[in-house]
Amino acid sequence: MEQYIMKGGNPLVGEVTIGGAKNAALGILTAAIMTDDNVLIENLPDVRDINVMLEAIQEIGADVDRIDRHTVKINASNIGEVSVDDEYIRRIRASYYFIGALLGKYKSAQVPLPGGCNIGSRPIDLHLKGFRALGADISVERGAVVAHAIDLVGAHIYLDKVSVGATINVMMAATLAEGQTIIENAAKEPHVVDVANFLNSMGANIKGAGTDIIRIRGVRKLHGTEYSIIPDQIEAGTFMCAAAITRGDVMVKNVIPKHLEAISAKLIEIGCEVIEFDDAVRVVGKPIQHHTNINTLPYPGFPTDMQPQITVTLALAKGTSIVTESIFENRFKYVDELARMGSNIKVEGNVAIIDGVKSFSGASVNAPDLRAGAALVIAGLAADGYTTVDEIGYIQRGYECFEEKLRALGAMIEKVDSERAAQKFQLQVG
Ligand code: UD1
């Protein structure tokens, strides 16, 4: 069983280059099957969720040509199957995008109900409400969503809750519906905008992505395109927190600083220096950092996917911080693991009350999900002594070459698969 082993204490110093956005890529890859022409996608992150998605796309009959690690060509003219039933696909939440893409193109889809990280109840009722409003017949049969439509017809859809997935999914189906669709209370996340830009580059007519009202005029057909995915806001934010928590100095390159504003603002509040460049941010951690309060919110608010990373950072800041998780109710499971490293955090419902401690001590911990796993790694890099993080498959779902990138910044970290390899690492680093 693979695990990360690390010896904490080195401030992270240097430059790191951020890859393409996983969550944008998941939407874009499924949207790519909505045309019969060739689609070339660049800046694809090479992470597990993406590779699972590509397998599933291939499984339903599309040609997937991985030109290199970060570039893929997709041709979906041979899709013979509107039923997605790949055992892996159930594990990734974004499998729900197949419903919007297949329903839009073929007016028919059968897709297993999604899995993904266990961070709370994650219904897809809003997605289904949107598809029904477009005229689709939807039922859930034997664990799968079954969707059919004679014609999809544009509609006025109000999303009761801001949902990234529902916004992207309904937007995809509406792209090939007749007439105009208006999505109100749409999510404004950078990846919603990226998927809309991608669809527009294929001939869709989508306006307003990035605001809370998206207007889509349906088109009859989409054509091929070449497209480069935006940088990953959460990977960037994770390295920003890694710089802060280790009191390091890291230039985080290939980012869109605007997408990072909520994270930068909080790091500045706790006393870090954050310097913005055109496509980079430099974060300089300070020996003494201060408490602050954070509430996770839809974009442009503080992202829920950065909540564990900022919480571990605050656990080593002076004073009492309060972090409120407003998006997913079950996202503090890693706090018990962090307690093994000496943190002092009390969780009451969706609120964590964090009393900053002076130091962490290394321990053996388990990654309970993707982002919490990454947070435990950066906590380990700031801890005294050795930390091991198990269940790193979660982390590999969303971070490409995580340990290599950290090592290039001076971290003492290794991925090992046996007790012997772990001992060898300990002998090497001393
Ligand atoms: C996406 C991201 C995930 C991120 C989340 C919030 C992907 C693949 N995943 O997840 O990393 O944490 O956005 O930024 O892009 N909800 C409903 N009914 C629905 C849909 C959602 O009640 O039909 C609720 C959810 O339970 C949650 C909130 O709405 O409380 C937001 O969820 P949503 O934005 O849809 O998250 P995902 O798209 O699943």
Coordinates of C-alpha atoms and ligand atoms in Angstrom, one line a residue:
M1 CA 0.0 0.0 0.0
E2 CA 1.5 3.3 -1.1
Q3 CA 2.0 6.1 1.5
Y4 CA 3.8 9.4 1.8
I5 CA 6.5 9.6 4.3
M6 CA 8.0 13.0 5.1
K7 CA 10.3 14.6 7.6
G8 CA 9.0 18.1 8.4
G9 CA 10.8 21.2 9.3
N10 CA 12.1 22.5 6.0
P11 CA 10.6 25.8 4.8
L12 CA 9.5 25.4 1.2
V13 CA 11.5 27.7 -1.1
G14 CA 11.5 28.0 -4.9
E15 CA 9.2 27.9 -7.8
V16 CA 6.4 25.5 -8.6
T17 CA 4.4 25.3 -11.9
I18 CA 0.6 24.6 -11.6
G19 CA -1.1 22.2 -14.0
G20 CA -4.5 22.4 -15.7
A21 CA -7.7 22.6 -13.6
K22 CA -9.0 19.1 -12.8
N23 CA -12.6 20.2 -12.3
A24 CA -12.6 22.2 -15.6
A25 CA -11.0 19.3 -17.4
L26 CA -13.7 16.9 -16.2
G27 CA -16.4 19.1 -17.7
I28 CA -14.5 19.8 -20.9
L29 CA -13.7 16.2 -21.6
T30 CA -17.3 15.2 -21.4
A31 CA -18.4 18.3 -23.5
A32 CA -15.9 17.1 -26.1
I33 CA -18.1 14.1 -26.9
M34 CA -20.9 16.5 -28.0
T35 CA -19.3 16.9 -31.5
D36 CA -18.4 14.3 -34.2
D37 CA -15.4 16.4 -35.2
N38 CA -11.9 16.2 -33.7
V39 CA -11.3 18.0 -30.4
L40 CA -7.8 18.7 -29.2
I41 CA -7.5 19.5 -25.5
E42 CA -4.2 20.9 -24.0
N43 CA -3.0 21.5 -20.4
L44 CA -4.8 18.4 -19.2
P45 CA -3.7 17.4 -15.7
D46 CA -2.4 13.9 -15.5
V47 CA -4.3 12.8 -12.4
R48 CA -6.4 9.8 -11.6
D49 CA -9.9 11.3 -12.0
I50 CA -9.0 12.5 -15.5
N51 CA -7.6 9.2 -16.5
V52 CA -10.8 7.4 -15.2
M53 CA -12.9 9.9 -17.2
L54 CA -10.9 9.3 -20.4
E55 CA -11.3 5.5 -20.0
A56 CA -15.0 6.0 -19.6
I57 CA -15.2 8.1 -22.8
Q58 CA -13.3 5.4 -24.6
E59 CA -15.6 2.7 -23.2
I60 CA -18.7 4.3 -24.9
G61 CA -17.0 4.2 -28.2
A62 CA -15.1 7.5 -28.7
D63 CA -11.5 7.6 -30.0
V64 CA -9.2 8.9 -27.3
D65 CA -5.6 9.6 -28.5
R66 CA -3.3 10.7 -25.6
I67 CA -0.8 12.7 -27.7
D68 CA 1.3 13.4 -24.6
R69 CA 0.9 13.5 -20.9
H70 CA -1.1 16.8 -21.0
T71 CA -2.7 16.7 -24.5
V72 CA -5.5 14.5 -25.7
K73 CA -7.4 14.3 -29.0
I74 CA -11.0 13.0 -28.8
N75 CA -13.2 12.0 -31.7
A76 CA -16.7 11.0 -30.6
S77 CA -18.2 10.3 -34.1
N78 CA -18.3 6.5 -33.3
I79 CA -20.2 6.6 -30.0
G80 CA -22.5 3.7 -30.1
E81 CA -23.6 3.6 -26.5
V82 CA -25.5 6.2 -24.5
S83 CA -25.2 4.0 -21.4
V84 CA -22.1 4.6 -19.3
D85 CA -21.4 1.7 -17.1
D86 CA -17.8 1.6 -16.1
E87 CA -17.1 0.3 -12.6
Y88 CA -14.6 3.2 -12.1
I89 CA -16.8 5.9 -13.2
R90 CA -19.1 5.5 -10.2
R91 CA -16.2 6.6 -8.1
I92 CA -15.9 10.0 -9.6
R93 CA -18.4 12.6 -8.9
A94 CA -18.1 14.3 -12.3
S95 CA -19.5 11.2 -14.1
Y96 CA -22.8 13.1 -13.9
Y97 CA -21.5 15.3 -16.8
F98 CA -22.2 12.4 -19.1
I99 CA -25.9 13.0 -18.5
G100 CA -25.8 16.5 -19.9
A101 CA -23.4 15.7 -22.7
L102 CA -25.2 12.6 -24.0
L103 CA -28.7 14.0 -23.4
G104 CA -27.7 17.1 -25.4
K105 CA -26.2 15.2 -28.3
Y106 CA -28.3 12.0 -28.5
K107 CA -31.4 13.0 -26.4
S108 CA -30.8 9.9 -24.4
A109 CA -28.4 8.9 -21.5
Q110 CA -28.0 6.2 -18.9
V111 CA -25.4 7.0 -16.2
P112 CA -24.8 5.5 -12.8
L113 CA -25.4 7.8 -9.9
P114 CA -22.1 9.4 -9.0
G115 CA -19.6 8.7 -6.2
G116 CA -16.7 10.8 -5.4
C117 CA -15.2 12.0 -2.1
N118 CA -17.3 11.3 0.9
I119 CA -17.6 14.9 2.2
G120 CA -21.3 15.0 2.9
S121 CA -24.5 14.4 1.2
R122 CA -24.1 15.2 -2.5
P123 CA -27.5 15.0 -4.2
I124 CA -28.0 15.8 -7.9
D125 CA -31.6 16.9 -7.7
L126 CA -30.8 20.3 -9.2
H127 CA -29.2 18.7 -12.3
L128 CA -32.3 16.5 -12.8
K129 CA -34.6 19.5 -12.2
G130 CA -32.8 21.4 -15.0
F131 CA -33.0 18.4 -17.4
R132 CA -36.7 18.0 -16.8
A133 CA -37.2 21.7 -17.4
L134 CA -35.6 21.2 -20.8
G135 CA -38.2 18.5 -21.5
A136 CA -36.4 15.4 -20.6
D137 CA -38.0 12.4 -19.0
I138 CA -35.8 11.4 -16.0
S139 CA -36.0 8.3 -13.8
V140 CA -33.6 6.6 -11.5
E141 CA -33.5 2.8 -12.2
R142 CA -31.2 0.3 -10.6
G143 CA -28.8 3.0 -9.4
A144 CA -28.6 4.8 -12.7
V145 CA -30.1 8.0 -14.0
V146 CA -32.1 7.2 -17.2
A147 CA -32.8 10.3 -19.3
H148 CA -34.7 10.6 -22.6
A149 CA -36.2 13.4 -24.6
I150 CA -37.9 13.6 -27.9
D151 CA -36.8 17.2 -28.2
L152 CA -34.9 19.4 -25.7
V153 CA -36.5 22.8 -25.6
G154 CA -34.9 25.9 -23.9
A155 CA -36.4 26.9 -20.6
H156 CA -36.0 29.4 -17.7
I157 CA -34.3 27.5 -14.9
Y158 CA -33.7 28.8 -11.4
L159 CA -31.2 26.7 -9.4
D160 CA -32.3 26.8 -5.8
K161 CA -28.8 26.4 -4.6
V162 CA -25.5 27.5 -6.3
S163 CA -24.2 24.3 -7.8
V164 CA -21.1 24.0 -10.0
G165 CA -22.1 20.6 -11.3
A166 CA -25.8 21.5 -12.0
T167 CA -24.8 24.7 -13.8
I168 CA -22.3 23.0 -16.1
N169 CA -24.5 20.0 -16.7
V170 CA -27.6 21.9 -17.6
M171 CA -25.5 24.4 -19.7
M172 CA -24.1 21.4 -21.7
A173 CA -27.6 19.9 -22.5
A174 CA -29.1 23.4 -23.2
T175 CA -26.3 24.1 -25.8
L176 CA -28.0 21.6 -28.2
A177 CA -31.6 22.4 -27.2
E178 CA -34.1 24.4 -29.3
G179 CA -34.4 28.1 -28.4
Q180 CA -33.1 30.0 -25.4
T181 CA -32.3 28.7 -21.9
I182 CA -31.7 31.0 -19.0
I183 CA -30.0 29.6 -15.9
E184 CA -30.5 31.8 -12.9
N185 CA -28.5 31.6 -9.7
A186 CA -25.8 29.9 -11.7
A187 CA -22.4 29.1 -10.2
K188 CA -19.6 31.5 -11.1
E189 CA -16.6 29.3 -10.5
P190 CA -13.6 29.7 -13.0
H191 CA -14.3 26.2 -14.3
V192 CA -17.9 27.1 -15.2
V193 CA -16.5 29.9 -17.3
D194 CA -13.9 27.6 -18.8
V195 CA -16.4 24.9 -19.8
A196 CA -18.6 27.7 -21.4
N197 CA -15.6 29.1 -23.3
F198 CA -14.8 25.6 -24.5
L199 CA -18.4 25.0 -25.7
N200 CA -18.4 28.4 -27.4
S201 CA -15.2 27.5 -29.2
M202 CA -17.1 24.5 -30.6
G203 CA -19.9 26.8 -31.9
A204 CA -22.2 27.1 -28.9
N205 CA -23.9 30.4 -28.0
I206 CA -23.4 30.9 -24.3
K207 CA -23.4 34.3 -22.7
G208 CA -23.0 35.4 -19.1
A209 CA -20.9 32.5 -17.7
G210 CA -19.1 33.9 -14.7
T211 CA -22.2 35.9 -13.6
D212 CA -25.2 34.4 -11.9
I213 CA -27.4 34.5 -15.1
I214 CA -26.3 32.4 -18.0
R215 CA -28.1 32.7 -21.3
I216 CA -27.7 29.9 -23.8
R217 CA -29.1 30.0 -27.3
G218 CA -29.3 26.4 -28.6
V219 CA -27.5 25.5 -31.8
R220 CA -28.1 22.5 -34.0
K221 CA -24.6 21.2 -34.0
L222 CA -21.1 21.7 -32.5
H223 CA -17.9 21.5 -34.4
G224 CA -14.3 20.6 -33.5
T225 CA -11.9 22.8 -31.6
E226 CA -8.5 23.2 -30.0
Y227 CA -8.5 24.4 -26.4
S228 CA -6.2 24.8 -23.5
I229 CA -7.6 24.3 -20.0
I230 CA -7.1 27.0 -17.3
P231 CA -4.7 26.5 -14.4
D232 CA -5.9 24.7 -11.3
Q233 CA -7.1 27.2 -8.6
I234 CA -7.0 24.5 -5.9
E235 CA -3.6 23.1 -6.7
A236 CA -2.3 26.6 -6.7
G237 CA -4.0 27.4 -3.3
T238 CA -2.6 24.2 -1.8
F239 CA 1.0 25.3 -2.6
M240 CA 0.3 28.8 -1.3
C241 CA -0.8 27.3 2.0
A242 CA 2.2 24.9 1.9
A243 CA 4.5 28.0 1.6
A244 CA 2.6 29.7 4.5
I245 CA 2.5 26.8 6.9
T246 CA 6.2 25.9 6.4
R247 CA 7.2 29.6 6.7
G248 CA 8.7 29.3 3.2
D249 CA 8.9 31.5 0.2
V250 CA 7.3 30.1 -3.0
M251 CA 6.6 31.5 -6.4
V252 CA 3.5 29.7 -7.6
K253 CA 3.7 29.9 -11.4
N254 CA 1.2 29.5 -14.3
V255 CA -1.9 30.7 -12.3
I256 CA -4.6 33.3 -12.8
P257 CA -4.1 35.5 -9.7
K258 CA -7.7 36.7 -9.9
H259 CA -8.9 33.2 -9.3
L260 CA -6.8 33.1 -6.1
E261 CA -8.0 36.4 -4.6
A262 CA -10.0 34.9 -1.7
I263 CA -7.0 32.7 -0.7
S264 CA -4.5 35.5 -1.1
A265 CA -6.7 37.8 1.0
K266 CA -6.8 35.3 3.9
L267 CA -3.1 34.6 3.8
I268 CA -2.4 38.3 3.9
E269 CA -4.8 38.6 6.9
I270 CA -2.8 36.0 8.8
G271 CA 0.4 37.9 8.1
C272 CA 1.9 36.3 5.0
E273 CA 3.2 38.4 2.2
V274 CA 1.5 37.7 -1.1
I275 CA 2.8 39.3 -4.2
E276 CA 0.8 39.1 -7.5
F277 CA 2.4 38.9 -10.9
D278 CA 0.7 38.6 -14.3
D279 CA 0.6 34.8 -14.1
A280 CA 2.2 34.0 -10.8
V281 CA 1.8 34.7 -7.1
R282 CA 4.6 34.6 -4.5
V283 CA 3.8 33.7 -1.0
V284 CA 6.2 34.4 1.8
G285 CA 5.3 32.9 5.2
K286 CA 6.2 34.7 8.4
P287 CA 7.5 33.1 11.7
I288 CA 4.4 34.3 13.6
Q289 CA 1.1 34.1 11.8
H290 CA -2.2 35.2 13.2
H291 CA -5.7 33.8 13.5
T292 CA -8.6 34.7 11.2
N293 CA -12.1 33.6 10.5
I294 CA -13.2 31.9 7.3
N295 CA -16.5 30.9 5.8
T296 CA -16.5 28.7 2.7
L297 CA -18.8 30.1 -0.1
P298 CA -19.4 29.7 -3.8
Y299 CA -17.0 31.7 -6.0
P300 CA -15.8 34.4 -5.5
G301 CA -16.0 33.4 -1.9
F302 CA -13.4 31.2 -0.1
P303 CA -13.5 27.7 -1.9
T304 CA -14.6 24.7 0.1
D305 CA -11.9 22.7 -1.7
M306 CA -9.3 24.9 0.1
Q307 CA -10.9 24.6 3.6
P308 CA -8.7 21.7 4.9
Q309 CA -5.5 23.4 3.7
I310 CA -6.3 26.7 5.3
T311 CA -7.5 25.0 8.5
V312 CA -4.2 23.2 9.0
T313 CA -2.4 26.5 8.3
L314 CA -4.5 28.3 11.0
A315 CA -3.8 25.4 13.4
L316 CA -0.2 26.7 13.5
A317 CA -1.2 30.4 13.7
K318 CA -1.4 32.4 16.9
G319 CA -4.9 32.8 18.5
T320 CA -8.3 31.3 17.9
S321 CA -9.6 31.0 14.4
I322 CA -13.1 30.0 13.3
V323 CA -13.7 28.1 10.1
T324 CA -17.3 27.6 8.9
E325 CA -18.0 25.0 6.2
S326 CA -21.1 26.2 4.4
I327 CA -21.0 23.9 1.3
F328 CA -20.5 20.3 2.5
E329 CA -21.5 19.3 6.0
N330 CA -19.0 16.5 6.5
R331 CA -15.8 18.1 5.6
F332 CA -14.0 18.2 8.9
K333 CA -13.2 14.4 9.1
Y334 CA -9.5 15.0 8.9
V335 CA -9.5 17.0 12.1
D336 CA -9.2 13.8 14.2
E337 CA -6.2 12.9 12.2
L338 CA -4.6 16.3 12.6
A339 CA -5.2 16.0 16.4
R340 CA -2.7 13.1 16.3
M341 CA -0.1 15.7 15.3
G342 CA -0.9 17.9 18.3
S343 CA -3.4 20.4 16.8
N344 CA -6.2 21.8 19.1
I345 CA -9.4 22.0 17.1
K346 CA -13.0 21.5 18.2
V347 CA -15.6 20.8 15.7
E348 CA -19.3 21.7 16.4
G349 CA -21.5 20.9 13.4
N350 CA -20.1 22.8 10.4
V351 CA -17.9 25.0 12.5
A352 CA -14.3 24.4 13.5
I353 CA -12.8 26.3 16.4
I354 CA -9.1 26.3 16.0
D355 CA -6.7 27.2 18.9
G356 CA -3.4 27.7 17.2
V357 CA -0.5 25.6 18.6
K358 CA 3.2 26.4 18.4
S359 CA 4.2 23.2 16.6
F360 CA 2.9 19.9 15.3
S361 CA 4.7 16.6 16.0
G362 CA 4.9 14.0 13.2
A363 CA 2.4 11.1 13.3
S364 CA 0.8 8.4 11.2
V365 CA -2.4 9.7 9.7
N366 CA -4.9 8.6 7.0
A367 CA -6.1 10.8 4.2
P368 CA -9.9 10.7 4.4
D369 CA -10.5 12.4 1.0
L370 CA -8.6 14.3 -1.7
R371 CA -8.2 17.8 -0.3
A372 CA -8.0 16.8 3.3
G373 CA -5.2 14.4 2.2
A374 CA -3.3 17.2 0.7
A375 CA -3.8 19.3 3.8
L376 CA -2.4 16.5 6.0
V377 CA 0.7 16.3 3.8
I378 CA 1.4 20.1 4.2
A379 CA 0.8 19.7 7.9
G380 CA 3.4 16.9 7.9
L381 CA 5.9 19.2 6.2
A382 CA 5.5 21.7 9.0
A383 CA 5.7 19.1 11.8
D384 CA 8.7 18.0 13.8
G385 CA 9.9 14.6 12.9
Y386 CA 8.4 12.0 10.6
T387 CA 4.8 11.8 9.3
T388 CA 3.3 9.1 7.2
V389 CA 0.1 9.7 5.3
D390 CA -1.9 6.6 4.2
E391 CA -4.7 6.3 1.6
I392 CA -2.8 8.5 -0.8
G393 CA -4.9 7.2 -3.7
Y394 CA -7.3 10.1 -2.8
I395 CA -4.5 12.6 -3.2
Q396 CA -3.5 11.2 -6.6
R397 CA -7.0 11.8 -7.8
G398 CA -6.3 15.5 -8.0
Y399 CA -2.6 16.3 -7.7
E400 CA -0.1 15.5 -10.4
C401 CA 3.4 14.7 -9.2
F402 CA 2.6 16.1 -5.8
E403 CA 5.6 14.7 -4.0
E404 CA 8.0 15.6 -6.8
K405 CA 6.8 19.2 -6.9
L406 CA 7.1 19.5 -3.1
R407 CA 10.6 17.9 -3.2
A408 CA 11.7 20.5 -5.8
L409 CA 10.8 23.1 -3.2
G410 CA 13.0 21.4 -0.6
A411 CA 10.5 19.2 1.1
M412 CA 11.8 15.9 2.5
I413 CA 9.0 13.6 1.2
E414 CA 8.9 10.3 -0.6
K415 CA 6.2 8.0 -1.9
V416 CA 6.9 4.5 -0.5
D417 CA 5.2 1.1 -0.8
S418 CA 6.8 -0.9 1.9
E419 CA 8.1 -0.7 5.4
R420 CA 11.6 -1.2 4.0
A421 CA 11.3 1.7 1.7
A422 CA 10.1 3.9 4.5
Q423 CA 13.1 2.8 6.6
K424 CA 15.4 3.6 3.7
F425 CA 14.0 7.1 3.5
Q426 CA 14.5 7.6 7.2
L427 CA 18.1 6.5 6.9
Q428 CA 18.7 8.8 4.0
V429 CA 17.3 12.0 5.5
G430 CA 18.7 11.1 9.0
Ligands
UD1_1 C1 -17.9 20.8 -7.5 C2 -16.5 20.3 -7.4 C3 -16.0 20.1 -6.0 C4 -16.3 21.4 -5.2 C5 -17.7 21.8 -5.3 C6 -18.0 23.1 -4.6 C7 -16.2 19.1 -9.5 C8 -16.1 17.8 -10.2 N1 -16.3 19.1 -8.2 O1 -18.6 19.7 -6.9 O2 -14.6 19.8 -6.0 O3 -16.1 21.0 -3.8 O4 -18.1 22.0 -6.7 O5 -17.2 24.1 -5.2 O6 -16.2 20.2 -10.1 N2 -26.3 20.4 -4.2 C9 -27.7 20.0 -4.1 N3 -28.3 19.5 -5.2 C10 -27.6 19.3 -6.4 C11 -26.3 19.7 -6.5 C12 -25.7 20.2 -5.4 O7 -28.2 20.2 -3.1 O8 -28.3 18.8 -7.4 C13 -25.6 21.0 -3.1 C14 -24.4 20.1 -2.6 O9 -24.9 19.1 -1.7 C15 -23.6 21.2 -2.0 C16 -23.8 22.4 -2.8 O10 -25.0 22.2 -3.5 O11 -24.0 21.5 -0.7 C17 -22.7 22.7 -3.9 O12 -22.5 21.6 -4.6 P1 -21.9 21.6 -6.1 O13 -21.4 23.0 -6.4 O14 -22.9 21.0 -7.0 O15 -20.7 20.6 -6.0 P2 -20.2 19.6 -7.1 O16 -20.5 20.1 -8.5 O17 -20.6 18.3 -6.7

